[in-house]
Structures are given as C-alpha cells and as structure tokens.
Amino acid sequence: MPKYRDSEPVDFLIVGSGAAGGVLARELARGGFTVVIMEQGQRLQPQDFEHDELKYWLNNGITNDPTISPQTFRKTPAGVAQKTKPGFSNPLWYARTVGGSSVHFTANFWRFHPIDFEERSRLGSMSGTGFADWPISYAELEPYYTKVDWEIGVSGLSGVYPNEPHRSKSYPMPPMPVKSSGVLLERGARRLGLHPFPAPLAITSVPYRGRPACVHCGFCMGFGCEVRAKSSALFTVIPEAEASGRCELRTGSYVVRIATNARGRVTGVDYFDPDRRSRFQAARAVILCANGAETPRLLLMSANRLFPHGLANSSGMVGKFLMFNQGAGTYGVFEHELNEYKSVQATRLVLDFYDSDPKRGFYGGGGIDARIGPNPILWALAAPAGAPSWGKKFKDHLRTFPRTMLAGGHTTSLPVETNSVSLDPDVKDAWGMPVIRCTHKDHADDLKFAAWLQQRAVEILEAAGAQRIWLEPVREYDGSVHLLGTCRMGNDPQSSVVDRYHRAHDVPNLFICDGSSFVTSGRGQPTMTIQALAFRAAAHIAQFARRGEI
Amino acid sequence: MSDTDDILTSRETRRDFLFGAGGALAATWAATNWPAIAAAHTHAAAATSNGGAALVVLSAAEALDVEAIAAQIVPSDDAPGAREAGALYFIDRSMHTWLAGQAESFRAGLRDFQTKFAATHSTVGFASADDATQRAFLSANEASDFFNSMRALTLIGLFALPQYGGNRDGIGWRLIGFENQHAFAPPFGYYDRDYPGFKAR
C-alpha cells in the first residue's frame, strides 16, 4: 500500500470506506488515479467477528459510540434536542469501521424500481414534503446495478415476479437455500394471489471471487461476517482498491473540515490522526462518502467566509430531507419448528405492494419479507404487547422462539424538509467538534402505509397457517440505520446539493456520493442503490478527471 | 424529546433507567426494522474479564433478592430458569464491567424495592417470602424502572454468551431451542424439509 505525504496532493481524497467510498476508491485507483481513503474506525479481520449480541447490540461493539461521539435528538424544530442518554445508542446509528455499515448490514439487496425515480411526476406533489423526481432514471442506473450484482456479489433469481424491473443480466449466484419462513411466506402469499420470490442478498450462496459460500451461522444483522460470505466493502472493493497499488487507506483518521481556497475550490481536508494530532492532507478533489449523517455534518462544519452556511450549501438544503424507511413487523407462531436463527435473515420477498395507490387515500409503497428477526436477547426483550412479560407464561412464550417467524414490512419515508441533520449548538464530541443534531418526525402517510402493509402481512401469515400472530406497534421513528436524503441530487442548484453526476453545484472539485444523495427513500434496503450510484459516479468522475474538467 | 403526547416517548421516559425500555423497544424494531433500531439501548464499556462465581458488587443480602426476582421473571419448572442459568452472576458482573456507571442507581433501585417490600411484609425479606407473595408484589410493581431493569438484565443474562457470567451450560439457549453452532446446513426447519424448489407463477 502506498503512503502519500500530507503535503503531496492526491488525485482523490475519499472520506469514508463504506459501501460507496469503497466502490469509488476501487474504480478510481484502478483507473490510474492516486487515492487516499480517510476512515474514522479501525480495520477488523474476519476472526474478530463473534456471535456476541451483548457486544454488538448492547455495547456498540463496532458502531458509533455515544460516549465519545454523542448526538442529540428532537422531533421538531420547536423542540429542545436531548443528548443521547447513558446506556442508549445514538439515533443515527452506523458501523464505524473499515467497510462502514456494509460490515454489519443485513445484506438485503433490492434494486429500486423505475417508479422510484419518477414518482413525483407520476403522482403529483405530496403535502408537507419536498417530494421530487430524481435527475436520473432507472434505465441510466441499470448497468451499474448489474455491476453491483457481479462485482460486489449478489445472489438471487431473476425473471420471477411480475413487476420486476428490467435487468440486463441475471444474478451471478443462485439464491440462498430457502428457510422455513420463506416456504411459509411463499405458501401464504400465493394463497392470496401474490407473487413471492427468492430475496436477493449480497451474500455468497456459492464460492464467489475468492470468497467462500455462506455457512448459515445466522448472525448477519448487526454483526460482521466471520467467513467473508457477506459482500461487505471490507471483503470486496476495499482490498481490491488496495491491490491497485495506488490507494492508501488511513484508519483512525477523522476528517473535521474540508478546506477551500480563495477561488472556492477544495484544497484538501483537516483531520485528526489516530493520536489526535491535527493534520492536513492535500487533494486535487474530495469525495464525501461518510454516510447520510456524517456527510452533511462535515459540510456544515466546513463553513468559512466564502461559504458561510456550510460548504456546498448555497441552496440551504445540506442536511435537509432526512429519510429512514418506515415499516413494522408481524410475528407468526407455527405448529412446528422453523429454526429461523439459522442462516440469512430473509429468503422470500413479496413486492406486490411496491407501488403507491392513490385509492388507499395516502401515499406509500413497500415490501414484506420472511425473516428471523433479532437474535435471542433482543427477541426475548420484545415480548408481545399485552402478553405476560415475566413468569411462567412468559417462559412458555420464550419457548416459541424456534416456531416463530417475522414478516418484515419495509416502506417509504417521504422527504420532509424539517427532518434533518444539523450541528448541535452546544454539545461537542471528544475531539471538541459540534455533534449531529437529528430532527425527525414521520410524515402521517408513512405511518398510515406502514400500518396498512402490516395488515397485508397478517393476512399472509394467516393464510400460511400461523397459530398465533402478534404485531410490532407502528410508531414514529426517533432513529435509524438508513440515513438518506441529506444532500439530495438534482438539476436545480437552488433546490439540491449535488448534480446528476454527484458533483456539488457550488464547488467544482467536490463530489458527494452515499445515502445522502437520495431524492426519495425507495422502499427499504438502500445499500444496493448506494453502490450502483457509486459505480456510476466513479465512471463519470474518472471521465471528468481525464478531460481536465475537475 | 418534546412531544409529550407521544405514547412511545412517554414509555421511554418512564423506563429510561438502565436500558430496560431501550432494550425492549429496540428489540421490537430490530425485529424488522433494522432501519429503526438505532435510538435504543446500549452502553459503551465492553466487558472484559471472565465471569466467576464470587460476587463482587452485590452484598449477600442484595444477591438473595436479585436472584429471587430473576427466578420469578424466568422461573424454574421442568426446565431450568434464570436461577440455574446464573442470571445473578451475570448481573453482578455487569455492575462492575459494562454497566459500572449505573451500578449505584441499580442498587438504589434495589434498596427502594426492599424498603417498599419491608413496609408491607414486616417479618421476612422478599427472597424468603412465599411464591404467591413474591408474585403479587412483583405484579404490583412491574411498571417500575427497577423491575424493568431487572427484567432486561435477567433476559440478557439468560441468553448472552456464557463468558459474561450467565447462560451457564447454555441453559438459556436450550430453553429456547437455540443451538450455539458456527455453521448449519439445510434443511433448517420442518417446513423447508420437502420444499420442491422455487417455481415462478
């Protein structure tokens, strides 16, 4: 791995080594450019990943730690933002490690549908929202979705559901073996005339590109993969970027400001190295891939005389339109054991309710998948509402664990301007930098649709023969791991932060590509689209660089 | 969180001591909602040392009551419960490792619990009371922060890795039919045994 000097401008400095940063680093380094990736977290090896719920779920084992990097939360701008309390995790939760949240994600890899990119034109405006079309179409992104399938590694089966978007190529790996929950979802959904199909997952069903097949350990959601079967950036694009010989990955390196010159061009970044020394790395161009929470924060922290409201923020849109993906789960208990704790989260999926239908009286679309749900500790903590939560009857409930499945609802979140990431005026992190203040309250339609879709899940579980069904309450979200929309893409510099090529409207040598680029939320499972956007952005950015247009 | 009319917020506020509420809440969302997981539970300090049988934080008198409460939350019947799983030792160990910062408030909650019990049951402590008396008292106090923390800690102690002091001999895992194995192969359960293969319709 090369070691670049701070004073030596690299072609591209990438902030964040996750799903998007990893792709951009690999593509640009392979394209002949010099690249430095700045990553706040450390690098973990497969053997570091244990089946330890206490560590990963209750102790922020690899996620942003509120004791050194707190956040604050309020529902509306009128409210007083409260700092994350001791013993709780931050509202905007992400993996702070090489590979970012692709290390601990569940690996559901749905493509968006064409409607996601043009829904505003098809449905009209939505009251109280910044609902808008994307500046790109599904057709433009399709080749890059296919690239993700093959370069990152996605298993699935194409041509098997009626509203499946066009695909230029099939999946490179067959779908994962079906689980009992998948069989039951398929049975129930078909009895209702729906079209269940094998869930696409960024997990190896067969050995793929030097990685072994999944061993079905059951610890995907929230955990790192100890066999490298999960197609995280850590095991795919990051080592491939390094193999180019032109990419340096700097761990423990926390970027706190993007520097600009008198002409309004980016010159590099200020960052803290692992010893908390303040340093400056020079760069010809900077690409932000720090996620939908940290990317807008960094732009806001980079305000200066030329950019008084934050870098790339002449529109005032930096940090606005934060979207999470709503959704509620429905548990079904069956006669025989399913043993859902084995293997991947989801093996069957129903997308018949993907499109919004004005006849329902509210906006919304989504999907239902057949799931494990959480591992034992979290499952035990979530007793059904209204049922005994301790004692003999509760113990009997615990015993239903192997006979229980979850029908997961994954739904839309409308872009609401006040839902946002901003800088907290008072609270500082362990480095003395202002922390994220999250403001979020779900749009009423998002809650209505989540509840509507939950009833479809109840019907499916009933049709599948569930003996008992219990519902997770539909509720307003005060946090998420889907961090979307905060530097939205658009053609109009007055209402968006980046253009259709992810270049900041205001700064020619600054690019932004991660969940923050999203214009709408999709129906869930954003990483597939984040990576397709990153492959597309890399192709265009490389062209710009070669033509001297950066 | 400013909107006091929000049911969820009020639930959180009521039970935010330790992570009783956070854990339960997070679990519900985690269920489907990996997206929604975030706001909940968790604490920073990672546990380090091995669990042992000796108590470090709790006194013998405190331990008796903590164990008796845990044994009511997940009782022993034909299968072992929280007592046999060593939930007490998990809790004691938590109080000097990952929950060290909250040990004092936990003990204060326990003291309040004991004081309240003594006020109405003058002769014996909670741990010595009969089963019906214990259950009645817990039912009357099940909305308290202390009880919710006890419930969360008991369940975590039942299912966390045995290295943390509870889940002895995998008692918690056996109760719920969870096999602690690194790898599995299909078929995984009853319903996927004779699956004929996917056919689109």
Coordinates of C-alpha atoms in Angstrom, one line a residue, chain A residues 50-55 57-60 65-67 73-76 79-80 82 85-93 104-106 157 159-160 177-180 183-184 186-187 190 195-198 215-217 219 221-222 226-227 324-329 331 334-339 341-343 345 348 371 373-374 376-383 389-392 394-396 398-399 401-402 406-410 441 472-473 475-482, chain B residues 1-3 5-6 8-9 11-13 15-47 69 71-82 84 90 93-94 98-99 102 134-140 142 147-148 151-153 155-161 163-164 173 175-193 195-201:
Chain A
E50 CA -18.0 -13.0 17.2
H51 CA -21.6 -14.1 17.8
D52 CA -21.8 -11.7 20.7
E53 CA -25.1 -9.9 21.0
L54 CA -24.1 -8.1 24.1
K55 CA -21.1 -6.6 22.4
W57 CA -26.2 -4.8 20.0
L58 CA -25.9 -3.5 23.6
N59 CA -22.3 -2.2 23.7
N60 CA -21.7 -0.5 20.3
D65 CA -20.2 5.3 20.4
P66 CA -22.2 8.0 22.2
T67 CA -19.7 8.4 25.0
F73 CA -32.5 14.4 19.0
R74 CA -35.7 16.3 18.8
K75 CA -38.9 15.6 16.9
T76 CA -39.5 19.1 15.6
G79 CA -38.4 21.0 20.5
V80 CA -35.3 21.0 22.6
Q82 CA -31.8 15.9 24.0
K85 CA -28.5 9.2 27.4
P86 CA -26.0 6.9 29.1
G87 CA -26.9 3.4 28.2
F88 CA -28.5 4.3 24.9
S89 CA -27.2 4.3 21.4
N90 CA -27.2 7.3 19.0
P91 CA -30.3 8.0 16.9
L92 CA -28.3 7.8 13.7
W93 CA -26.5 4.5 14.1
H104 CA -22.9 -5.1 9.8
F105 CA -25.8 -4.7 7.4
T106 CA -28.3 -7.5 6.8
L157 CA -33.2 -15.4 -9.1
G159 CA -37.4 -13.2 -14.0
V160 CA -39.7 -14.4 -11.2
P177 CA -31.4 -22.0 0.2
V178 CA -34.9 -21.4 1.3
K179 CA -35.7 -21.3 5.1
S180 CA -39.0 -22.4 6.7
V183 CA -41.6 -21.5 2.5
L184 CA -44.4 -20.3 4.7
E186 CA -44.5 -18.2 -0.2
R187 CA -47.4 -20.5 0.8
R190 CA -49.6 -17.5 -3.1
H195 CA -46.0 -13.2 -6.2
P196 CA -43.4 -14.1 -3.6
F197 CA -39.9 -14.8 -4.9
P198 CA -36.3 -15.5 -3.6
V215 CA -22.2 -21.3 6.3
H216 CA -25.6 -20.2 7.5
C217 CA -24.5 -19.2 11.0
F219 CA -25.6 -13.7 12.6
M221 CA -27.9 -8.4 11.0
G222 CA -25.8 -6.2 13.2
E226 CA -16.5 -14.3 10.1
V227 CA -16.4 -16.3 6.8
F324 CA -35.2 6.5 7.3
N325 CA -37.7 4.0 5.7
Q326 CA -40.7 3.2 7.8
G327 CA -42.1 -0.3 8.4
A328 CA -43.4 -2.6 11.0
G329 CA -43.0 -6.3 11.7
Y331 CA -44.7 -12.2 14.1
F334 CA -46.5 -22.0 13.8
E335 CA -47.1 -25.6 14.8
H336 CA -43.6 -27.0 14.0
E337 CA -40.1 -25.6 14.4
L338 CA -38.7 -23.2 11.8
N339 CA -35.4 -22.6 13.5
Y341 CA -32.0 -18.4 13.9
K342 CA -30.1 -20.4 11.3
S343 CA -28.9 -18.9 8.0
Q345 CA -32.3 -13.1 7.5
R348 CA -38.5 -14.9 0.3
R371 CA -37.3 -13.1 8.4
G373 CA -35.9 -11.1 13.2
P374 CA -33.4 -10.5 16.0
P376 CA -32.2 -14.4 21.2
I377 CA -31.5 -11.4 23.5
L378 CA -33.3 -8.8 21.6
W379 CA -36.1 -11.3 20.7
A380 CA -36.6 -12.1 24.4
L381 CA -36.7 -8.4 25.4
A382 CA -39.5 -7.8 22.9
A383 CA -42.5 -9.5 24.4
S389 CA -43.7 -10.2 30.2
W390 CA -42.4 -12.3 33.1
G391 CA -43.3 -15.5 34.9
K392 CA -44.4 -19.0 33.8
F394 CA -43.7 -15.6 29.6
K395 CA -41.3 -18.6 29.9
D396 CA -43.7 -20.5 27.6
L398 CA -39.8 -17.8 25.2
R399 CA -40.1 -21.5 24.2
F401 CA -38.6 -19.0 19.6
P402 CA -37.9 -21.8 17.2
L406 CA -41.2 -12.5 11.3
A407 CA -42.9 -10.9 8.3
G408 CA -41.0 -7.7 8.0
G409 CA -42.6 -4.6 6.5
H410 CA -40.3 -2.2 4.7
K441 CA -40.9 13.2 12.8
E472 CA -45.0 -4.8 16.5
P473 CA -46.6 -1.4 17.0
R475 CA -44.5 4.0 15.7
E476 CA -42.7 7.3 15.0
Y477 CA -39.1 6.6 14.5
D478 CA -36.5 8.5 16.5
G479 CA -33.5 6.9 14.9
S480 CA -32.4 4.6 12.1
V481 CA -29.6 2.9 10.3
H482 CA -31.0 4.1 6.9
Chain B
M1 CA -38.0 14.7 23.2
S2 CA -40.5 17.4 23.3
D3 CA -43.8 15.8 22.2
D5 CA -48.3 13.2 23.8
D6 CA -46.3 10.6 22.0
L8 CA -43.7 5.9 22.8
T9 CA -41.8 8.8 24.2
R11 CA -43.0 4.9 27.7
E12 CA -39.3 5.7 27.2
T13 CA -39.3 8.4 29.7
R15 CA -38.4 3.4 31.9
D16 CA -35.2 5.0 30.8
F17 CA -33.3 3.9 33.8
L18 CA -30.6 1.5 32.6
F19 CA -31.8 0.3 29.3
G20 CA -34.8 -1.6 30.3
A21 CA -37.1 0.3 28.0
G22 CA -34.5 0.9 25.3
G23 CA -33.7 -2.8 25.1
A24 CA -37.2 -3.9 24.8
L25 CA -38.1 -1.2 22.4
A26 CA -35.1 -1.7 20.2
A27 CA -35.8 -5.4 20.1
T28 CA -39.3 -4.7 18.7
W29 CA -37.9 -2.5 16.0
A30 CA -34.9 -4.6 15.4
A31 CA -37.3 -7.3 14.7
T32 CA -38.0 -5.9 11.3
N33 CA -36.6 -2.7 11.5
W34 CA -33.0 -2.8 11.2
P35 CA -33.8 0.8 10.0
A36 CA -35.4 1.8 13.2
I37 CA -33.1 0.1 15.6
A38 CA -31.0 2.9 16.4
A39 CA -32.5 5.0 19.1
A40 CA -32.3 2.4 21.7
H41 CA -30.2 0.7 24.2
T42 CA -26.5 0.2 24.6
H43 CA -23.7 1.2 26.6
A44 CA -20.1 1.8 25.7
A45 CA -17.9 -0.1 28.0
A46 CA -17.1 -3.5 26.8
A47 CA -16.9 -6.4 29.2
I69 CA -36.6 -11.6 41.4
A71 CA -36.2 -16.5 39.3
Q72 CA -39.7 -15.0 39.2
I73 CA -39.1 -13.4 35.8
V74 CA -37.9 -16.7 34.2
P75 CA -38.9 -19.4 36.8
S76 CA -37.6 -22.9 37.1
D77 CA -40.1 -25.6 36.1
D78 CA -39.5 -28.8 34.2
A79 CA -36.7 -26.8 32.6
P80 CA -34.1 -24.7 34.4
G81 CA -34.7 -21.0 34.7
A82 CA -32.8 -17.8 35.4
E84 CA -29.8 -22.1 37.3
F90 CA -24.3 -12.0 35.1
R93 CA -20.6 -8.9 36.8
S94 CA -22.3 -6.4 34.7
W98 CA -20.2 -2.8 31.1
L99 CA -22.8 -1.2 33.5
Q102 CA -25.0 2.6 36.5
Q134 CA -43.4 -12.6 45.6
R135 CA -45.6 -12.7 42.5
A136 CA -48.2 -10.5 43.9
F137 CA -45.6 -7.9 45.0
L138 CA -43.9 -8.0 41.6
S139 CA -47.2 -7.7 39.8
A140 CA -47.9 -4.6 41.8
E142 CA -44.0 -4.4 37.3
F147 CA -38.3 -4.1 37.7
N148 CA -37.9 -3.3 34.0
R151 CA -36.3 -8.0 33.6
A152 CA -33.9 -6.8 30.9
L153 CA -30.8 -7.9 32.8
L155 CA -33.0 -11.9 29.9
I156 CA -29.7 -10.7 28.8
G157 CA -28.1 -12.9 31.4
L158 CA -30.1 -15.8 30.2
F159 CA -29.0 -15.5 26.6
A160 CA -25.7 -13.7 26.4
L161 CA -22.5 -15.6 25.8
Q163 CA -18.3 -15.8 29.2
Y164 CA -20.3 -12.9 30.6
W173 CA -30.2 -21.4 24.7
L175 CA -34.7 -23.4 26.9
I176 CA -35.5 -21.7 23.5
G177 CA -34.1 -24.4 21.3
F178 CA -31.2 -22.3 20.0
E179 CA -28.1 -24.2 19.0
N180 CA -24.8 -22.4 19.5
Q181 CA -23.1 -23.6 16.4
H182 CA -20.9 -21.9 13.9
A183 CA -22.4 -23.4 10.9
F184 CA -25.6 -25.0 9.7
A185 CA -26.8 -26.7 6.6
P186 CA -30.3 -27.0 5.1
P187 CA -32.9 -28.2 5.8
F188 CA -33.1 -25.7 8.7
G189 CA -36.6 -26.5 10.0
Y190 CA -39.8 -28.5 9.5
Y191 CA -41.3 -26.5 6.6
D192 CA -38.3 -26.4 4.3
R193 CA -37.6 -30.1 4.5
Y195 CA -39.5 -28.0 -0.4
P196 CA -39.7 -28.9 -4.1
G197 CA -37.7 -25.9 -5.4
F198 CA -38.9 -22.4 -6.4
K199 CA -41.2 -22.2 -9.4
A200 CA -42.4 -18.8 -10.6
R201 CA -46.1 -18.4 -11.3

